GROMACS .gro file of N, CA and C in nm:
model
  408
    1GLU      N    1   9.871   8.985  12.706
    1GLU     CA    2   9.810   9.000  12.817
    1GLU      C    3   9.714   9.047  12.777
    2VAL      N    4   9.577   8.955  12.879
    2VAL     CA    5   9.464   8.964  12.827
    2VAL      C    6   9.354   8.981  12.954
    3LEU      N    7   9.270   9.118  12.965
    3LEU     CA    8   9.177   9.128  13.108
    3LEU      C    9   9.052   9.141  13.041
    4ILE      N   10   8.959   9.223  13.107
    4ILE     CA   11   8.853   9.190  13.089
    4ILE      C   12   8.747   9.303  13.200
    5ASN      N   13   8.781   9.416  13.133
    5ASN     CA   14   8.677   9.529  13.229
    5ASN      C   15   8.533   9.522  13.219
    6ILE      N   16   8.464   9.522  13.323
    6ILE     CA   17   8.328   9.531  13.306
    6ILE      C   18   8.298   9.715  13.367
    7ASP      N   19   8.188   9.771  13.294
    7ASP     CA   20   8.155   9.937  13.393
    7ASP      C   21   8.058   9.828  13.419
    8VAL      N   22   8.028   9.929  13.577
    8VAL     CA   23   7.923   9.916  13.641
    8VAL      C   24   7.903  10.026  13.714
    9PRO      N   25   7.749  10.050  13.770
    9PRO     CA   26   7.685  10.188  13.823
    9PRO      C   27   7.734  10.176  13.939
   10ASP      N   28   7.756  10.096  14.035
   10ASP     CA   29   7.760  10.124  14.171
   10ASP      C   30   7.886  10.003  14.191
   11LEU      N   31   8.033   9.993  14.253
   11LEU     CA   32   8.205   9.959  14.254
   11LEU      C   33   8.153   9.814  14.399
   12ASP      N   34   8.062   9.857  14.441
   12ASP     CA   35   8.036   9.802  14.626
   12ASP      C   36   7.944   9.696  14.492
   13ALA      N   37   7.831   9.700  14.481
   13ALA     CA   38   7.687   9.603  14.389
   13ALA      C   39   7.773   9.509  14.321
   14GLY      N   40   7.856   9.581  14.230
   14GLY     CA   41   7.959   9.514  14.097
   14GLY      C   42   8.026   9.391  14.210
   15ILE      N   43   8.103   9.406  14.273
   15ILE     CA   44   8.178   9.365  14.364
   15ILE      C   45   8.089   9.233  14.422
   16ALA      N   46   8.042   9.242  14.482
   16ALA     CA   47   7.929   9.188  14.613
   16ALA      C   48   7.902   9.107  14.492
   17PHE      N   49   7.792   9.108  14.398
   17PHE     CA   50   7.762   9.008  14.264
   17PHE      C   51   7.900   8.928  14.243
   18TYR      N   52   7.984   8.952  14.144
   18TYR     CA   53   8.073   8.940  14.098
   18TYR      C   54   8.152   8.760  14.234
   19GLN      N   55   8.117   8.803  14.346
   19GLN     CA   56   8.177   8.790  14.429
   19GLN      C   57   8.101   8.657  14.506
   20GLN      N   58   8.023   8.676  14.520
   20GLN     CA   59   7.904   8.612  14.556
   20GLN      C   60   7.819   8.499  14.457
   21GLY      N   61   7.830   8.547  14.308
   21GLY     CA   62   7.769   8.498  14.233
   21GLY      C   63   7.830   8.438  14.104
   22LEU      N   64   8.000   8.464  14.151
   22LEU     CA   65   8.082   8.421  14.053
   22LEU      C   66   8.202   8.309  14.105
   23ALA      N   67   8.216   8.354  14.260
   23ALA     CA   68   8.295   8.300  14.268
   23ALA      C   69   8.457   8.310  14.250
   24LEU      N   70   8.476   8.496  14.219
   24LEU     CA   71   8.553   8.569  14.296
   24LEU      C   72   8.598   8.625  14.348
   25GLN      N   73   8.715   8.633  14.372
   25GLN     CA   74   8.795   8.760  14.518
   25GLN      C   75   8.873   8.884  14.520
   26LEU      N   76   8.773   8.954  14.577
   26LEU     CA   77   8.846   9.103  14.555
   26LEU      C   78   9.006   9.108  14.502
   27LYS      N   79   9.066   9.131  14.502
   27LYS     CA   80   9.199   9.174  14.490
   27LYS      C   81   9.240   9.282  14.546
   28ARG      N   82   9.170   9.448  14.462
   28ARG     CA   83   9.238   9.587  14.543
   28ARG      C   84   9.112   9.564  14.488
   29ARG      N   85   9.166   9.750  14.515
   29ARG     CA   86   9.074   9.846  14.510
   29ARG      C   87   9.173   9.954  14.397
   30LEU      N   88   9.170  10.050  14.302
   30LEU     CA   89   9.241  10.186  14.249
   30LEU      C   90   9.156  10.242  14.208
   31PHE      N   91   9.253  10.349  14.219
   31PHE     CA   92   9.200  10.492  14.150
   31PHE      C   93   9.100  10.525  14.226
   32GLY      N   94   9.165  10.562  14.346
   32GLY     CA   95   9.051  10.644  14.452
   32GLY      C   96   8.894  10.583  14.488
   33ASN      N   97   8.925  10.423  14.456
   33ASN     CA   98   8.815  10.387  14.470
   33ASN      C   99   8.684  10.377  14.364
   34VAL      N  100   8.723  10.399  14.202
   34VAL     CA  101   8.601  10.349  14.139
   34VAL      C  102   8.622  10.243  14.015
   35VAL      N  103   8.805  10.155  14.139
   35VAL     CA  104   8.782  10.045  13.981
   35VAL      C  105   8.865   9.921  14.123
   36ALA      N  106   8.794   9.827  14.095
   36ALA     CA  107   8.820   9.677  14.182
   36ALA      C  108   8.887   9.584  14.087
   37GLU      N  109   8.958   9.515  14.087
   37GLU     CA  110   9.036   9.337  14.018
   37GLU      C  111   9.031   9.232  14.104
   38LEU      N  112   8.959   9.200  14.059
   38LEU     CA  113   8.892   9.070  14.072
   38LEU      C  114   8.988   8.954  14.030
   39ALA      N  115   8.983   8.847  14.120
   39ALA     CA  116   9.085   8.757  14.109
   39ALA      C  117   9.025   8.561  14.048
   40GLY      N  118   9.026   8.502  14.022
   40GLY     CA  119   8.973   8.367  14.070
   40GLY      C  120   8.918   8.330  13.925
   41ALA      N  121   8.955   8.434  13.821
   41ALA     CA  122   8.923   8.363  13.660
   41ALA      C  123   9.074   8.327  13.624
   42SER      N  124   9.108   8.265  13.428
   42SER     CA  125   9.242   8.246  13.389
   42SER      C  126   9.234   8.358  13.326
   43VAL      N  127   9.187   8.548  13.385
   43VAL     CA  128   9.234   8.631  13.320
   43VAL      C  129   9.197   8.714  13.498
   44PRO      N  130   9.278   8.837  13.480
   44PRO     CA  131   9.185   8.982  13.551
   44PRO      C  132   9.119   8.926  13.529
   45LEU      N  133   9.035   9.081  13.585
   45LEU     CA  134   8.874   9.081  13.547
   45LEU      C  135   8.894   9.234  13.655
   46PHE      N  136   8.848   9.356  13.558
   46PHE     CA  137   8.799   9.450  13.644
   46PHE      C  138   8.688   9.515  13.644
   47LEU      N  139   8.650   9.558  13.775
   47LEU     CA  140   8.529   9.598  13.759
   47LEU      C  141   8.519   9.766  13.778
   48LEU      N  142   8.475   9.905  13.647
   48LEU     CA  143   8.468  10.000  13.680
   48LEU      C  144   8.361  10.064  13.691
   49GLU      N  145   8.316  10.145  13.777
   49GLU     CA  146   8.231  10.226  13.830
   49GLU      C  147   8.229  10.345  13.722
   50LYS      N  148   8.149  10.340  13.674
   50LYS     CA  149   8.091  10.476  13.551
   50LYS      C  150   7.940  10.489  13.543
   51ALA      N  151   7.908  10.647  13.506
   51ALA     CA  152   7.789  10.664  13.545
   51ALA      C  153   7.675  10.649  13.462
   52PRO      N  154   7.592  10.591  13.505
   52PRO     CA  155   7.473  10.537  13.413
   52PRO      C  156   7.516  10.654  13.287
   53ASP      N  157   7.446  10.640  13.142
   53ASP     CA  158   7.407  10.793  13.011
   53ASP      C  159   7.553  10.810  13.054
   54SER      N  160   7.706  10.819  13.084
   54SER     CA  161   7.760  10.855  13.051
   54SER      C  162   7.809  10.812  12.921
   55ALA      N  163   7.939  10.847  12.811
   55ALA     CA  164   8.000  10.785  12.690
   55ALA      C  165   8.120  10.709  12.764
   56PRO      N  166   8.153  10.672  12.652
   56PRO     CA  167   8.267  10.560  12.689
   56PRO      C  168   8.350  10.652  12.674
   57VAL      N  169   8.370  10.719  12.533
   57VAL     CA  170   8.469  10.803  12.440
   57VAL      C  171   8.371  10.905  12.349
   58PRO      N  172   8.412  11.008  12.341
   58PRO     CA  173   8.380  11.149  12.290
   58PRO      C  174   8.277  11.119  12.134
   59GLY      N  175   8.196  11.101  12.121
   59GLY     CA  176   8.110  11.066  12.028
   59GLY      C  177   8.050  10.960  12.009
   60ALA      N  178   8.031  10.912  12.110
   60ALA     CA  179   8.001  10.706  12.119
   60ALA      C  180   7.853  10.759  12.263
   61GLY      N  181   7.830  10.638  12.181
   61GLY     CA  182   7.625  10.652  12.274
   61GLY      C  183   7.647  10.651  12.422
   62GLN      N  184   7.569  10.618  12.457
   62GLN     CA  185   7.587  10.623  12.639
   62GLN      C  186   7.580  10.468  12.696
   63ARG      N  187   7.611  10.499  12.779
   63ARG     CA  188   7.637  10.384  12.845
   63ARG      C  189   7.492  10.335  12.885
   64GLY      N  190   7.452  10.217  12.910
   64GLY     CA  191   7.297  10.258  12.919
   64GLY      C  192   7.311  10.050  13.036
   65TYR      N  193   7.225  10.043  13.199
   65TYR     CA  194   7.275   9.963  13.242
   65TYR      C  195   7.103   9.880  13.196
   66ARG      N  196   7.027   9.885  13.129
   66ARG     CA  197   7.000   9.789  13.132
   66ARG      C  198   7.020   9.679  13.020
   67ARG      N  199   6.894   9.566  13.006
   67ARG     CA  200   6.915   9.426  13.014
   67ARG      C  201   7.002   9.449  12.844
   68HIS      N  202   7.100   9.472  12.798
   68HIS     CA  203   7.186   9.455  12.652
   68HIS      C  204   7.309   9.317  12.611
   69TRP      N  205   7.289   9.282  12.530
   69TRP     CA  206   7.368   9.280  12.443
   69TRP      C  207   7.486   9.277  12.329
   70THR      N  208   7.582   9.235  12.398
   70THR     CA  209   7.713   9.299  12.283
   70THR      C  210   7.798   9.101  12.230
   71PRO      N  211   7.830   9.134  12.140
   71PRO     CA  212   7.901   9.020  12.045
   71PRO      C  213   8.026   9.003  12.137
   72VAL      N  214   8.042   9.100  12.253
   72VAL     CA  215   8.210   9.079  12.285
   72VAL      C  216   8.191   9.041  12.430
   73HIS      N  217   8.164   8.950  12.455
   73HIS     CA  218   8.086   8.916  12.593
   73HIS      C  219   8.181   8.837  12.688
   74PHE      N  220   8.168   8.781  12.807
   74PHE     CA  221   8.260   8.691  12.864
   74PHE      C  222   8.219   8.583  12.905
   75ASP      N  223   8.256   8.453  12.904
   75ASP     CA  224   8.211   8.301  12.940
   75ASP      C  225   8.312   8.237  13.049
   76LEU      N  226   8.239   8.210  13.183
   76LEU     CA  227   8.308   8.120  13.268
   76LEU      C  228   8.299   7.973  13.253
   77VAL      N  229   8.462   7.923  13.287
   77VAL     CA  230   8.453   7.783  13.262
   77VAL      C  231   8.439   7.703  13.360
   78VAL      N  232   8.275   7.592  13.414
   78VAL     CA  233   8.277   7.623  13.527
   78VAL      C  234   8.324   7.433  13.569
   79ALA      N  235   8.374   7.344  13.668
   79ALA     CA  236   8.347   7.252  13.697
   79ALA      C  237   8.215   7.167  13.694
   80ASP      N  238   8.080   7.247  13.759
   80ASP     CA  239   7.941   7.168  13.788
   80ASP      C  240   7.813   7.313  13.745
   81LEU      N  241   7.772   7.242  13.609
   81LEU     CA  242   7.739   7.377  13.561
   81LEU      C  243   7.567   7.442  13.627
   82GLU      N  244   7.492   7.291  13.720
   82GLU     CA  245   7.374   7.296  13.793
   82GLU      C  246   7.427   7.432  13.917
   83PRO      N  247   7.495   7.349  14.007
   83PRO     CA  248   7.513   7.481  14.103
   83PRO      C  249   7.601   7.617  14.079
   84ALA      N  250   7.648   7.617  13.996
   84ALA     CA  251   7.732   7.776  13.928
   84ALA      C  252   7.594   7.870  13.884
   85VAL      N  253   7.527   7.813  13.779
   85VAL     CA  254   7.451   7.870  13.817
   85VAL      C  255   7.316   7.940  13.898
   86ALA      N  256   7.287   7.820  13.984
   86ALA     CA  257   7.237   7.854  14.094
   86ALA      C  258   7.288   7.942  14.171
   87ARG      N  259   7.437   7.931  14.200
   87ARG     CA  260   7.462   8.048  14.258
   87ARG      C  261   7.490   8.174  14.238
   88ALA      N  262   7.460   8.165  14.097
   88ALA     CA  263   7.492   8.307  14.021
   88ALA      C  264   7.296   8.360  14.052
   89VAL      N  265   7.235   8.308  13.963
   89VAL     CA  266   7.075   8.349  13.993
   89VAL      C  267   7.099   8.377  14.176
   90ALA      N  268   7.162   8.264  14.257
   90ALA     CA  269   7.108   8.396  14.368
   90ALA      C  270   7.111   8.498  14.393
   91ALA      N  271   7.257   8.546  14.352
   91ALA     CA  272   7.305   8.634  14.338
   91ALA      C  273   7.308   8.750  14.265
   92GLY      N  274   7.213   8.751  14.223
   92GLY     CA  275   7.111   8.863  14.162
   92GLY      C  276   7.133   8.833  13.994
   93ALA      N  277   7.192   8.730  13.948
   93ALA     CA  278   7.185   8.700  13.760
   93ALA      C  279   7.062   8.627  13.740
   94MET      N  280   7.002   8.673  13.633
   94MET     CA  281   6.900   8.596  13.530
   94MET      C  282   6.943   8.526  13.452
   95LEU      N  283   6.896   8.404  13.447
   95LEU     CA  284   6.965   8.254  13.389
   95LEU      C  285   6.811   8.269  13.234
   96GLU      N  286   6.886   8.302  13.112
   96GLU     CA  287   6.828   8.332  12.988
   96GLU      C  288   6.764   8.208  12.884
   97GLY      N  289   6.681   8.143  12.967
   97GLY     CA  290   6.666   7.999  12.846
   97GLY      C  291   6.748   7.901  12.966
   98ALA      N  292   6.697   7.765  12.894
   98ALA     CA  293   6.795   7.631  12.958
   98ALA      C  294   6.920   7.675  12.926
   99ILE      N  295   7.006   7.581  12.995
   99ILE     CA  296   7.080   7.491  12.964
   99ILE      C  297   7.076   7.410  12.886
  100ALA      N  298   7.175   7.441  12.756
  100ALA     CA  299   7.186   7.379  12.630
  100ALA      C  300   7.323   7.300  12.646
  101ASP      N  301   7.279   7.152  12.584
  101ASP     CA  302   7.458   7.094  12.570
  101ASP      C  303   7.438   7.022  12.421
  102TYR      N  304   7.583   7.012  12.453
  102TYR     CA  305   7.673   7.057  12.306
  102TYR      C  306   7.790   6.881  12.314
  103VAL      N  307   7.843   6.846  12.158
  103VAL     CA  308   7.891   6.784  12.203
  103VAL      C  309   8.061   6.843  12.338
  104TRP      N  310   8.071   6.965  12.240
  104TRP     CA  311   8.228   6.954  12.371
  104TRP      C  312   8.159   7.047  12.534
  105GLY      N  313   8.048   7.011  12.558
  105GLY     CA  314   7.986   7.040  12.653
  105GLY      C  315   7.862   7.119  12.645
  106ARG      N  316   7.824   7.180  12.815
  106ARG     CA  317   7.708   7.270  12.839
  106ARG      C  318   7.722   7.378  12.868
  107HIS      N  319   7.625   7.448  12.791
  107HIS     CA  320   7.613   7.625  12.820
  107HIS      C  321   7.489   7.696  12.894
  108ALA      N  322   7.508   7.791  12.960
  108ALA     CA  323   7.423   7.841  13.041
  108ALA      C  324   7.435   8.021  12.986
  109CYS      N  325   7.273   8.063  12.906
  109CYS     CA  326   7.297   8.231  12.903
  109CYS      C  327   7.269   8.249  13.070
  110LEU      N  328   7.370   8.412  13.053
  110LEU     CA  329   7.263   8.501  13.195
  110LEU      C  330   7.316   8.600  13.166
  111SER      N  331   7.242   8.733  13.234
  111SER     CA  332   7.305   8.860  13.237
  111SER      C  333   7.293   8.850  13.382
  112ASP      N  334   7.369   8.998  13.412
  112ASP     CA  335   7.427   8.963  13.589
  112ASP      C  336   7.308   9.149  13.609
  113PRO      N  337   7.321   9.185  13.715
  113PRO     CA  338   7.254   9.215  13.801
  113PRO      C  339   7.223   9.408  13.720
  114PHE      N  340   7.365   9.399  13.611
  114PHE     CA  341   7.357   9.549  13.547
  114PHE      C  342   7.364   9.574  13.424
  115GLY      N  343   7.260   9.436  13.373
  115GLY     CA  344   7.240   9.465  13.236
  115GLY      C  345   7.327   9.379  13.092
  116HIS      N  346   7.463   9.287  13.187
  116HIS     CA  347   7.579   9.258  13.094
  116HIS      C  348   7.556   9.146  13.106
  117GLY      N  349   7.568   9.020  12.950
  117GLY     CA  350   7.498   8.893  12.910
  117GLY      C  351   7.692   8.810  12.951
  118PHE      N  352   7.664   8.700  13.046
  118PHE     CA  353   7.809   8.659  13.042
  118PHE      C  354   7.718   8.516  13.035
  119CYS      N  355   7.846   8.407  13.003
  119CYS     CA  356   7.840   8.313  12.956
  119CYS      C  357   7.865   8.170  13.106
  120LEU      N  358   7.856   8.057  13.137
  120LEU     CA  359   7.837   7.943  13.188
  120LEU      C  360   7.923   7.867  13.141
  121LEU      N  361   8.004   7.779  13.136
  121LEU     CA  362   8.037   7.647  12.985
  121LEU      C  363   8.069   7.563  13.107
  122GLU      N  364   7.962   7.428  13.085
  122GLU     CA  365   8.089   7.318  13.205
  122GLU      C  366   8.172   7.176  13.027
  123TRP      N  367   8.263   7.164  13.047
  123TRP     CA  368   8.329   7.137  12.980
  123TRP      C  369   8.301   6.959  12.948
  124ARG      N  370   8.315   6.887  12.828
  124ARG     CA  371   8.300   6.752  12.835
  124ARG      C  372   8.426   6.719  12.735
  125GLY      N  373   8.448   6.571  12.760
  125GLY     CA  374   8.590   6.550  12.713
  125GLY      C  375   8.661   6.657  12.676
  126SER      N  376   8.737   6.714  12.545
  126SER     CA  377   8.846   6.772  12.552
  126SER      C  378   8.819   6.880  12.509
  127ALA      N  379   8.657   6.982  12.551
  127ALA     CA  380   8.647   7.056  12.530
  127ALA      C  381   8.590   7.095  12.359
  128TYR      N  382   8.618   7.252  12.302
  128TYR     CA  383   8.577   7.273  12.186
  128TYR      C  384   8.709   7.174  12.107
  129ASP      N  385   8.772   7.079  12.127
  129ASP     CA  386   8.836   7.037  12.042
  129ASP      C  387   8.759   6.900  11.973
  130GLU      N  388   8.646   6.915  12.103
  130GLU     CA  389   8.542   6.772  12.016
  130GLU      C  390   8.448   6.773  11.913
  131LEU      N  391   8.495   6.926  11.865
  131LEU     CA  392   8.408   7.017  11.751
  131LEU      C  393   8.534   6.893  11.709
  132ALA      N  394   8.608   6.994  11.645
  132ALA     CA  395   8.728   6.907  11.556
  132ALA      C  396   8.672   6.773  11.554
  133GLU      N  397   8.711   6.721  11.642
  133GLU     CA  398   8.746   6.504  11.665
  133GLU      C  399   8.596   6.507  11.600
  134ALA      N  400   8.466   6.540  11.636
  134ALA     CA  401   8.357   6.514  11.510
  134ALA      C  402   8.375   6.549  11.380
  135GLY      N  403   8.426   6.649  11.371
  135GLY     CA  404   8.446   6.696  11.199
  135GLY      C  405   8.338   6.885  11.228
  136GLY      N  406   8.368   6.910  11.305
  136GLY     CA  407   8.208   7.045  11.242
  136GLY      C  408   8.300   7.099  11.412
   0.00000   0.00000   0.00000
């Protein structure tokens, strides 16, 4: 089983963005109202309210909610990329560059209002299998 956890400084603002911007639905709130489980993706997505500059584990660096990128991020597959990007941007996301076309589909890089990078993908044909069929 896989699930996604995303730290946000304000749970209500996080819920609002992910509902309005990515069409996810609030399933439930947990742990004294500091965790929200969102449904609507192929895996559960949890928003965890964590104070800015708090340490995730002893000895680790502090959380920051300015723009950042991590090699681990999430991609959300959508049926129609332009309306999905427009919806996310209207809810507070930042589109970071032009929509790109690939043999497997189309791709847009964005960031949420809390600095987390994510991508929206629109598949073409048999998605990533197009790479194998194209020889790479």
